[in-house]
Amino acid sequence: MIATIHSATLYGVWGHPVSVEVHVSNGLPTFTVVGHPDTSCKEARDRVRAALLSSELEWPMQRITVNLAPSDVPKAGAGLDLSIALGLLVASGQLTPESLKGIGAIGELGLDGSVRAVQGALPLIDAIDAREIVVPADDYSVADLVKGSRARPVRTLREVYDVLSGTSAWPDPPPVPVSGGAIAHPDLAEVSGQPFARWAIEVAAAGGHHMLLVGPPGAGKTMLARRVVGLLPELSSDAALEVTRVHSAAGLGLPPGGLVTRAPMRSPHHSASMAAIVGGTSRMRPGEVSCATEGVLFLDELGEFAPSVLDAMRQPLEEGVVRVARANGTIEHPARFLLVAAMNPCPCGAGGGAGCRCAPHAVARYQRRLSGPFVDRLDLVVHVDRPDPADLISVASGESSVEVAERVSKVRSLANSRGVNSNSDLSDADLEKHAPLSSKARDVLRQALVDGRLSARGLRRVRAVARTIRDLDDAGTQIRTEDALAALSLRSRPTRLAA
C-alpha cells in the first residue's frame, strides 16, 4: 500500500514543500529512504521504529520504501520524522488513507514517541499547503504566526494516532507566551564625554549609515558601538516576521511569543570564517550578515578579520542581500543590516603618535587589511580619542538612549514617508528630490570630488548622510553648506585608507 503526506525541508531561510511517499510491500524486511536525503534523514529509520514501538503501535516486518519528492531538492534534518511515521501507519493499514487527506506534518521523533521541536520551524510550516498542519507543541507559538488555527500542536506520536483514528479530538493548543517586553540594552548615558562620537552614532542609527570607529584602546569604541542597537526603533510587522524567519532557520533562540520585535545585534569574533559571516555549508545556513538583518552587525577589532571575509561583505553592504553559490545550489538571503565596526589605528593602538611601537611597514600592512572598495562603502569613519579625565570622573551624565531614540525614530519616520526604510536607501533620483543641494553645498562637494576625497559612490553616501543631519536638525528641505561639511567631516579617512 502507498501513503502520501505533506511536509517540508529547510534550505537556507526558506522552506521547500516535500511529499513524503511511503510504500509497504511483501519482501525481505528493509527500510530505504530515497529522494536526495542526508544522513539525518536516513537515520529516521531507527527513530521512527523506536517511536512506533514506544507508542504501542506496530512496526511492519516488510519491505518499506520512503520517497521524499521532489528528488532534486536536498533533504536535511529530522523534521520529516513525523511525516514518515504517519505515512507508514497508513501504508501498513493501521490508519485509513482518508485520515491523511489535507494533513501536513513536521516534527522530530524521540525514541519514546515524543514529538520534538525542529530547527527552522517558521519557514517549514509556512511552506506546507495543507488544511491542517501537525506541529510540535513547542513550535506552536511560531506556527501560530503563519498558520493560525490551521496548526495542530501535539506532544506525542500517540496523540496524533488517536486523533486520526477517530478516538479523540485534537489537543488544546498551549497558551502562547507573552513577550517579556523591551530588551534591556546598554544605556548611552553611561558613556562619559565623547560628544562627537555620540553624535556620530546618533546619525548612524537615524539614517542607517554604516560606521567605523577608529581610536586607541580604552577610548570607548566598543562601549559606543554596543549602544547603537538600543537607539533603533521597533521592527515593523513585515520586518519582524522576516527576522523571525531568519533566526528560526539559523537555529537562534526566539523570544517568548515567537516573534522578534526588536532590532537584533550580532557580534561575531574576528576569527569567524567566510561561511560563518556570509552563509553557506551544505544546508545553506544563513550567516551573521543575515542574522543581523534589520539590526546591527558589530565587528570589533575590524583589522583582525580576514581581508577576504571583509571583501565578501561588499555586496551585502551595497545591495542588502547576499547571494550564496555552492556546488549544490544558489540561494539569496536577506542582509539589510547596519554595520558598526571598531579598530585600532595600528597594531599597538597608539596610531603613530608618542609611544607607538609599530614600524611604518607594520602600520601600512595592518591598514591594508581593509581594502579601498570596502572602506568606500562605509558612510562614517570617526576618530575616537581617549576621553578627557575630567569627563571620566564627572558625576554628570549625557543624554540617555531613550532620549536619543526618540529623535532617531522621527528621522526614520521621515525616511518612511519618502518610501525607504532609512535615508541610506535613497537612490540618486530620490536624493535629487528629497535632498536638493544649495549652490554653496554643491560647490563644497564638487571640490571634494576634484581633490579625490570622494568617489561617485561616496558622493551619494555623503548626500544621504547630509539628509540625515538636516533631519536631526530641523528636517528642512534643502541641504545647506553646514550639512555637507558635517557629512564630510564624518567621512574622514585614516591614513592610507583612501576614499
XYZ file of C-alpha atoms in Angstrom:
499
model
C 0.000 0.000 0.000
C 1.133 3.578 -0.682
C 0.524 6.630 1.520
C 1.397 10.295 0.915
C 1.611 13.197 3.362
C 2.722 16.810 3.006
C 5.827 18.112 4.763
C 8.758 20.467 4.091
C 12.533 20.689 4.246
C 14.759 23.647 5.056
C 17.083 25.230 2.503
C 18.691 28.459 3.618
C 15.967 30.576 5.211
C 13.222 29.100 3.047
C 11.079 26.011 3.378
C 10.543 23.762 0.351
C 7.400 21.595 0.142
C 8.067 17.869 0.267
C 5.697 14.987 -0.449
C 6.553 12.047 1.781
C 5.546 8.844 -0.021
C 5.659 5.564 1.913
C 5.327 2.177 0.219
C 4.974 -1.091 2.162
C 5.137 -4.392 0.314
C 5.993 -8.043 0.839
C 9.643 -8.988 0.733
C 12.762 -9.027 2.839
C 12.252 -6.573 5.755
C 14.157 -3.410 4.859
C 13.761 0.356 5.271
C 15.049 2.548 2.434
C 14.867 6.334 2.098
C 15.319 7.824 -1.381
C 14.919 11.327 -2.797
C 18.233 13.073 -2.008
C 18.222 12.589 1.795
C 21.147 13.459 4.023
C 22.416 11.323 6.896
C 19.920 12.703 9.420
C 17.029 11.748 7.093
C 18.379 8.229 6.606
C 18.651 7.810 10.375
C 14.865 8.329 10.591
C 14.501 4.538 10.304
C 15.711 3.926 13.851
C 13.905 6.915 15.363
C 10.580 6.051 13.692
C 10.817 2.373 14.624
C 11.519 3.105 18.303
C 8.806 5.796 18.423
C 6.168 3.436 16.974
C 7.004 0.651 19.386
C 7.109 3.061 22.361
C 3.648 4.330 21.320
C 2.278 0.749 21.328
C 1.953 0.742 17.540
C 3.167 -1.914 15.117
C 6.366 -1.862 13.102
C 5.672 -3.797 9.882
C 8.186 -6.564 9.167
C 8.002 -5.895 5.427
C 9.843 -4.022 2.705
C 9.444 -0.280 3.369
C 10.426 2.387 0.847
C 10.203 6.101 1.634
C 10.431 8.579 -1.230
C 10.970 12.289 -0.499
C 9.730 14.164 -3.561
C 10.867 16.158 -5.456
C 14.136 14.261 -5.705
C 16.207 17.193 -6.986
C 15.831 19.166 -3.718
C 18.289 18.155 -0.961
C 16.509 16.964 2.210
C 18.124 17.597 5.571
C 17.252 17.409 9.239
C 14.963 15.274 11.364
C 11.838 17.353 10.716
C 10.460 14.692 8.345
C 10.287 12.014 11.072
C 6.646 12.611 11.989
C 5.523 12.607 8.348
C 7.354 9.343 7.690
C 5.775 7.736 10.755
C 2.244 8.828 9.800
C 2.730 7.670 6.219
C 3.975 4.323 7.499
C 0.916 3.908 9.725
C -1.368 4.391 6.706
C 0.699 2.262 4.325
C 0.749 -0.575 6.847
C -3.031 -0.420 7.378
C -3.028 0.937 10.928
C -4.735 4.142 9.736
C -7.128 4.695 6.841
C -5.948 6.585 3.732
C -8.721 9.170 4.285
C -7.208 10.135 7.631
C -4.278 11.881 5.937
C -6.274 13.906 3.411
C -5.447 17.587 3.798
C -2.902 16.852 6.552
C 0.684 18.111 6.696
C 3.240 17.483 9.418
C 6.701 18.366 10.678
C 8.460 17.195 13.807
C 11.370 15.169 15.092
C 10.526 11.939 16.907
C 12.136 10.902 20.147
C 12.698 7.235 20.899
C 9.910 7.442 23.492
C 7.406 8.646 20.884
C 7.615 12.334 21.801
C 7.380 14.983 19.081
C 10.223 17.470 19.381
C 10.735 20.986 18.046
C 12.722 21.397 14.834
C 15.143 24.000 13.546
C 13.576 26.388 11.057
C 10.011 25.721 12.182
C 8.643 29.023 10.812
C 9.800 28.634 7.175
C 8.964 24.917 7.246
C 5.402 25.438 8.448
C 4.906 28.363 6.083
C 5.892 26.163 3.112
C 3.261 23.466 3.771
C -0.017 23.934 1.917
C -2.478 21.772 3.826
C -5.823 22.125 5.551
C -4.317 21.164 8.919
C -0.652 21.030 9.898
C 0.559 18.870 12.759
C 3.407 20.638 14.581
C 5.389 20.063 17.785
C 3.732 21.764 20.747
C 6.998 23.613 21.465
C 6.789 25.201 17.996
C 3.158 26.267 18.271
C 3.918 29.918 19.046
C 5.866 30.128 15.780
C 3.255 28.153 13.839
C 0.544 30.495 15.080
C 2.339 33.408 13.402
C 1.888 31.981 9.891
C -0.880 29.381 10.037
C -3.057 30.358 12.991
C -5.932 27.953 13.613
C -4.664 25.530 10.965
C -1.777 24.438 13.217
C -2.387 21.363 15.388
C 0.156 21.149 18.215
C 0.965 17.699 19.597
C 3.404 16.305 22.116
C 3.481 12.604 21.230
C 3.018 10.375 18.219
C 0.267 8.519 20.080
C -1.774 11.739 20.322
C -1.696 12.096 16.534
C -2.654 8.446 16.036
C -5.620 8.718 18.396
C -6.925 11.815 16.576
C -6.501 10.377 13.079
C -8.065 7.077 14.116
C -11.127 8.956 15.395
C -10.829 8.031 19.074
C -10.057 11.545 20.352
C -10.057 15.227 19.339
C -7.089 17.444 18.667
C -5.370 18.530 21.907
C -5.955 22.093 23.031
C -3.139 24.383 21.895
C -0.772 25.532 24.621
C -1.008 29.205 25.639
C 1.241 31.429 23.556
C 3.745 33.083 25.920
C 3.510 36.829 26.241
C 6.586 38.748 25.171
C 8.776 39.787 28.068
C 8.740 43.433 26.954
C 11.568 45.571 25.676
C 15.088 44.159 25.706
C 17.372 45.977 28.125
C 20.228 47.405 26.046
C 23.217 49.300 27.499
C 22.324 52.954 28.052
C 24.088 55.733 26.177
C 24.020 57.788 29.384
C 26.775 55.509 30.716
C 29.230 56.881 28.137
C 31.362 59.669 29.630
C 32.393 62.500 27.337
C 32.877 61.763 23.622
C 30.296 64.307 22.368
C 31.384 63.996 18.722
C 31.313 60.194 18.736
C 27.935 60.195 20.491
C 26.562 62.456 17.768
C 28.084 60.201 15.100
C 26.350 57.064 16.350
C 23.077 59.007 16.533
C 23.499 59.940 12.867
C 24.368 56.321 12.004
C 21.292 54.950 13.782
C 18.942 57.601 12.408
C 19.998 57.202 8.780
C 21.077 53.561 8.705
C 24.634 54.597 7.802
C 27.488 52.083 8.106
C 30.123 53.316 10.551
C 33.725 52.622 11.518
C 35.158 53.865 14.825
C 38.953 54.247 14.869
C 40.887 55.006 18.026
C 43.343 53.766 20.655
C 42.474 51.062 23.193
C 40.320 52.339 26.027
C 38.845 55.230 24.053
C 35.330 53.773 24.322
C 34.816 52.462 20.771
C 33.237 49.183 21.827
C 31.176 50.870 24.535
C 29.719 53.275 21.973
C 29.125 50.618 19.321
C 27.190 48.338 21.644
C 24.711 51.140 22.334
C 23.696 51.696 18.723
C 21.111 48.899 18.677
C 19.306 50.460 21.634
C 18.661 53.563 19.519
C 16.841 51.725 16.722
C 13.022 51.699 16.619
C 10.885 48.583 16.932
C 10.582 46.431 13.825
C 7.594 46.752 11.538
C 5.318 43.708 11.279
C 6.849 42.605 7.951
C 10.406 43.145 9.172
C 9.690 41.297 12.433
C 8.375 38.274 10.528
C 11.411 38.257 8.221
C 13.867 38.498 11.121
C 11.998 35.713 12.924
C 12.211 33.562 9.783
C 15.973 34.049 9.552
C 16.576 33.402 13.252
C 14.376 30.312 13.143
C 16.271 28.937 10.139
C 19.604 29.684 11.800
C 18.588 27.881 14.988
C 18.827 31.021 17.128
C 16.672 31.360 20.202
C 13.373 33.162 19.708
C 11.742 35.395 22.353
C 8.578 34.439 24.256
C 5.690 34.600 21.822
C 7.953 33.570 18.948
C 8.096 36.924 17.143
C 11.287 39.029 17.142
C 10.085 42.616 17.562
C 13.324 44.415 18.414
C 16.293 45.002 16.137
C 18.845 42.204 16.609
C 22.547 42.648 17.239
C 25.206 40.168 16.166
C 28.853 40.393 17.200
C 30.959 37.596 15.655
C 34.555 37.000 16.692
C 37.262 38.149 14.288
C 38.306 34.515 13.677
C 34.919 33.748 12.044
C 35.133 32.053 8.647
C 33.601 33.357 5.437
C 30.808 30.756 5.615
C 30.003 31.884 9.168
C 29.764 35.526 8.082
C 28.024 35.355 4.683
C 26.388 31.907 5.000
C 26.917 28.596 3.310
C 27.566 24.987 4.344
C 25.618 22.110 2.802
C 22.257 23.374 4.122
C 22.928 26.971 3.082
C 22.574 28.126 6.678
C 22.244 31.934 6.936
C 25.387 33.707 8.115
C 25.904 36.554 10.536
C 25.104 39.218 7.910
C 21.656 37.641 7.537
C 21.101 37.044 11.255
C 21.761 40.775 11.764
C 19.232 41.849 9.120
C 17.125 44.841 10.228
C 19.566 45.264 13.110
C 23.252 45.839 13.869
C 26.288 43.806 12.838
C 29.122 44.782 15.176
C 32.639 43.836 14.058
C 35.088 44.572 16.851
C 38.807 44.575 16.038
C 37.985 45.003 12.349
C 41.652 44.915 11.354
C 41.928 41.337 12.646
C 39.232 39.940 10.312
C 40.494 38.124 7.223
C 40.563 40.545 4.245
C 38.701 38.006 2.107
C 35.869 37.912 4.662
C 35.559 41.700 4.712
C 35.573 41.925 0.917
C 32.844 39.278 0.775
C 30.641 41.749 2.648
C 30.849 44.386 -0.084
C 27.771 43.101 -1.942
C 25.565 42.878 1.188
C 26.653 46.374 2.232
C 25.640 47.725 -1.169
C 22.527 45.695 -2.015
C 21.081 44.468 1.281
C 21.135 40.819 0.166
C 23.774 38.099 0.000
C 23.783 35.545 -2.813
C 25.492 32.336 -1.772
C 26.558 29.978 -4.549
C 27.767 26.478 -3.755
C 28.148 23.260 -5.730
C 24.714 22.065 -4.603
C 22.827 25.254 -5.386
C 22.476 29.027 -5.128
C 20.315 30.957 -2.702
C 19.647 34.573 -1.739
C 19.436 35.619 1.898
C 18.332 38.999 3.296
C 21.194 41.100 4.665
C 19.846 44.594 5.398
C 21.979 45.353 8.422
C 23.689 48.384 9.913
C 27.428 47.725 10.078
C 29.194 49.208 13.103
C 32.891 48.386 13.273
C 35.770 49.330 15.551
C 39.513 49.079 15.115
C 42.804 50.434 16.417
C 44.794 52.767 14.158
C 47.798 50.420 14.277
C 48.718 47.051 15.846
C 49.845 48.605 19.146
C 46.984 51.090 19.184
C 48.964 54.308 19.569
C 48.451 55.221 15.927
C 51.917 56.506 15.163
C 51.903 59.036 17.982
C 54.024 59.196 21.108
C 54.695 55.747 22.445
C 53.850 53.925 19.194
C 55.955 50.766 18.909
C 54.956 49.901 15.317
C 57.314 50.182 12.366
C 55.900 52.124 9.385
C 55.615 48.979 7.279
C 53.687 47.238 10.103
C 51.165 50.101 10.240
C 50.796 50.038 6.452
C 50.285 46.265 6.426
C 47.699 46.486 9.217
C 45.637 49.154 7.464
C 45.901 47.416 4.079
C 43.754 44.632 5.517
C 40.825 46.948 4.774
C 40.529 47.329 1.014
C 39.612 50.671 -0.548
C 36.318 49.401 -2.038
C 35.265 48.059 1.380
C 36.060 51.330 3.170
C 34.310 53.299 0.415
C 31.056 51.583 1.419
C 31.314 52.958 4.958
C 29.358 56.193 5.334
C 31.018 57.312 8.574
C 34.630 56.880 9.657
C 35.011 58.525 13.045
C 38.205 59.043 15.045
C 37.641 58.408 18.756
C 40.311 59.767 21.106
C 40.621 58.879 24.765
C 38.096 60.900 26.803
C 39.100 63.829 28.923
C 39.930 62.705 32.503
C 37.552 65.361 33.828
C 34.691 63.730 31.910
C 35.539 60.303 33.331
C 35.284 61.427 36.959
C 32.374 63.801 36.419
C 29.057 62.870 38.031
C 27.098 64.487 35.199
C 25.742 62.103 32.565
C 24.853 62.668 28.945
C 21.562 62.002 27.216
C 20.054 58.570 27.719
C 19.331 56.097 24.935
C 15.597 56.769 25.330
C 16.018 60.475 24.569
C 18.233 59.858 21.547
C 15.997 57.028 20.302
C 13.066 59.461 20.091
C 14.986 61.638 17.633
C 16.134 58.579 15.714
C 12.551 57.367 15.415
C 11.425 60.721 13.994
C 14.132 60.614 11.315
C 13.207 57.023 10.427
C 9.568 58.114 10.095
C 10.625 60.864 7.689
C 12.535 58.286 5.638
C 9.449 56.063 5.549
C 7.426 58.968 4.176
C 9.995 59.122 1.345
C 9.357 55.476 0.508
C 12.503 53.953 2.059
C 13.388 52.289 5.336
C 16.201 54.749 6.092
C 17.981 57.616 4.377
C 20.876 55.360 3.389
C 18.461 53.624 0.980
C 17.742 56.803 -1.003
C 18.684 56.464 -4.668
C 20.261 59.210 -6.765
C 16.833 60.199 -8.076
C 15.440 60.215 -4.526
C 18.287 62.425 -3.345
C 17.623 64.944 -6.120
C 14.007 65.048 -4.998
C 14.338 64.878 -1.213
C 17.867 66.264 -0.640
C 18.478 69.093 -3.140
C 21.792 70.877 -2.627
C 22.188 74.583 -2.133
C 24.637 76.208 -4.537
C 27.338 76.518 -1.861
C 26.832 72.936 -0.674
C 27.167 71.774 -4.289
C 30.454 73.676 -4.588
C 31.762 72.009 -1.401
C 31.025 68.521 -2.699
C 32.364 69.350 -6.166
C 35.671 70.385 -4.624
C 35.821 67.168 -2.604
C 35.417 65.211 -5.837
C 38.144 67.252 -7.547
C 40.515 66.724 -4.598
C 39.932 62.961 -4.738
C 38.388 62.834 -1.273
C 35.148 61.398 -2.688
C 34.266 58.749 -5.239
C 30.984 58.682 -7.135
C 29.642 56.228 -4.583
C 30.990 58.383 -1.776
C 29.158 61.410 -3.161
C 25.802 59.658 -2.936
C 26.543 58.458 0.572
C 27.645 61.908 1.753
C 24.415 63.405 0.412
C 22.408 60.752 2.280
C 24.304 61.495 5.498
C 23.706 65.216 4.977
C 19.993 64.482 4.601
C 20.064 62.677 7.955
C 21.934 65.531 9.624
C 19.362 68.026 8.335
C 16.522 65.764 9.515
C 18.020 65.644 13.011
C 18.281 69.418 12.992
C 15.054 70.857 11.608
C 14.003 68.492 8.750
C 14.293 71.327 6.233
C 14.138 70.545 2.527
C 17.443 71.828 1.141
C 20.907 70.555 2.105
C 22.882 73.512 3.484
C 26.626 74.111 3.375
C 26.981 73.191 7.047
C 25.148 69.902 6.441
C 27.525 68.984 3.606
C 30.596 69.946 5.632
C 29.367 67.941 8.640
C 28.769 64.902 6.433
C 32.278 65.211 5.001
C 33.768 65.510 8.490
C 32.083 62.230 9.424
C 33.654 60.528 6.408
C 37.269 61.364 7.252
C 39.688 58.595 6.358
C 42.577 57.229 8.431
C 45.981 57.393 6.876
C 46.327 55.117 3.802
C 42.625 54.252 3.735
C 41.593 56.020 0.568
C 38.025 57.131 -0.104
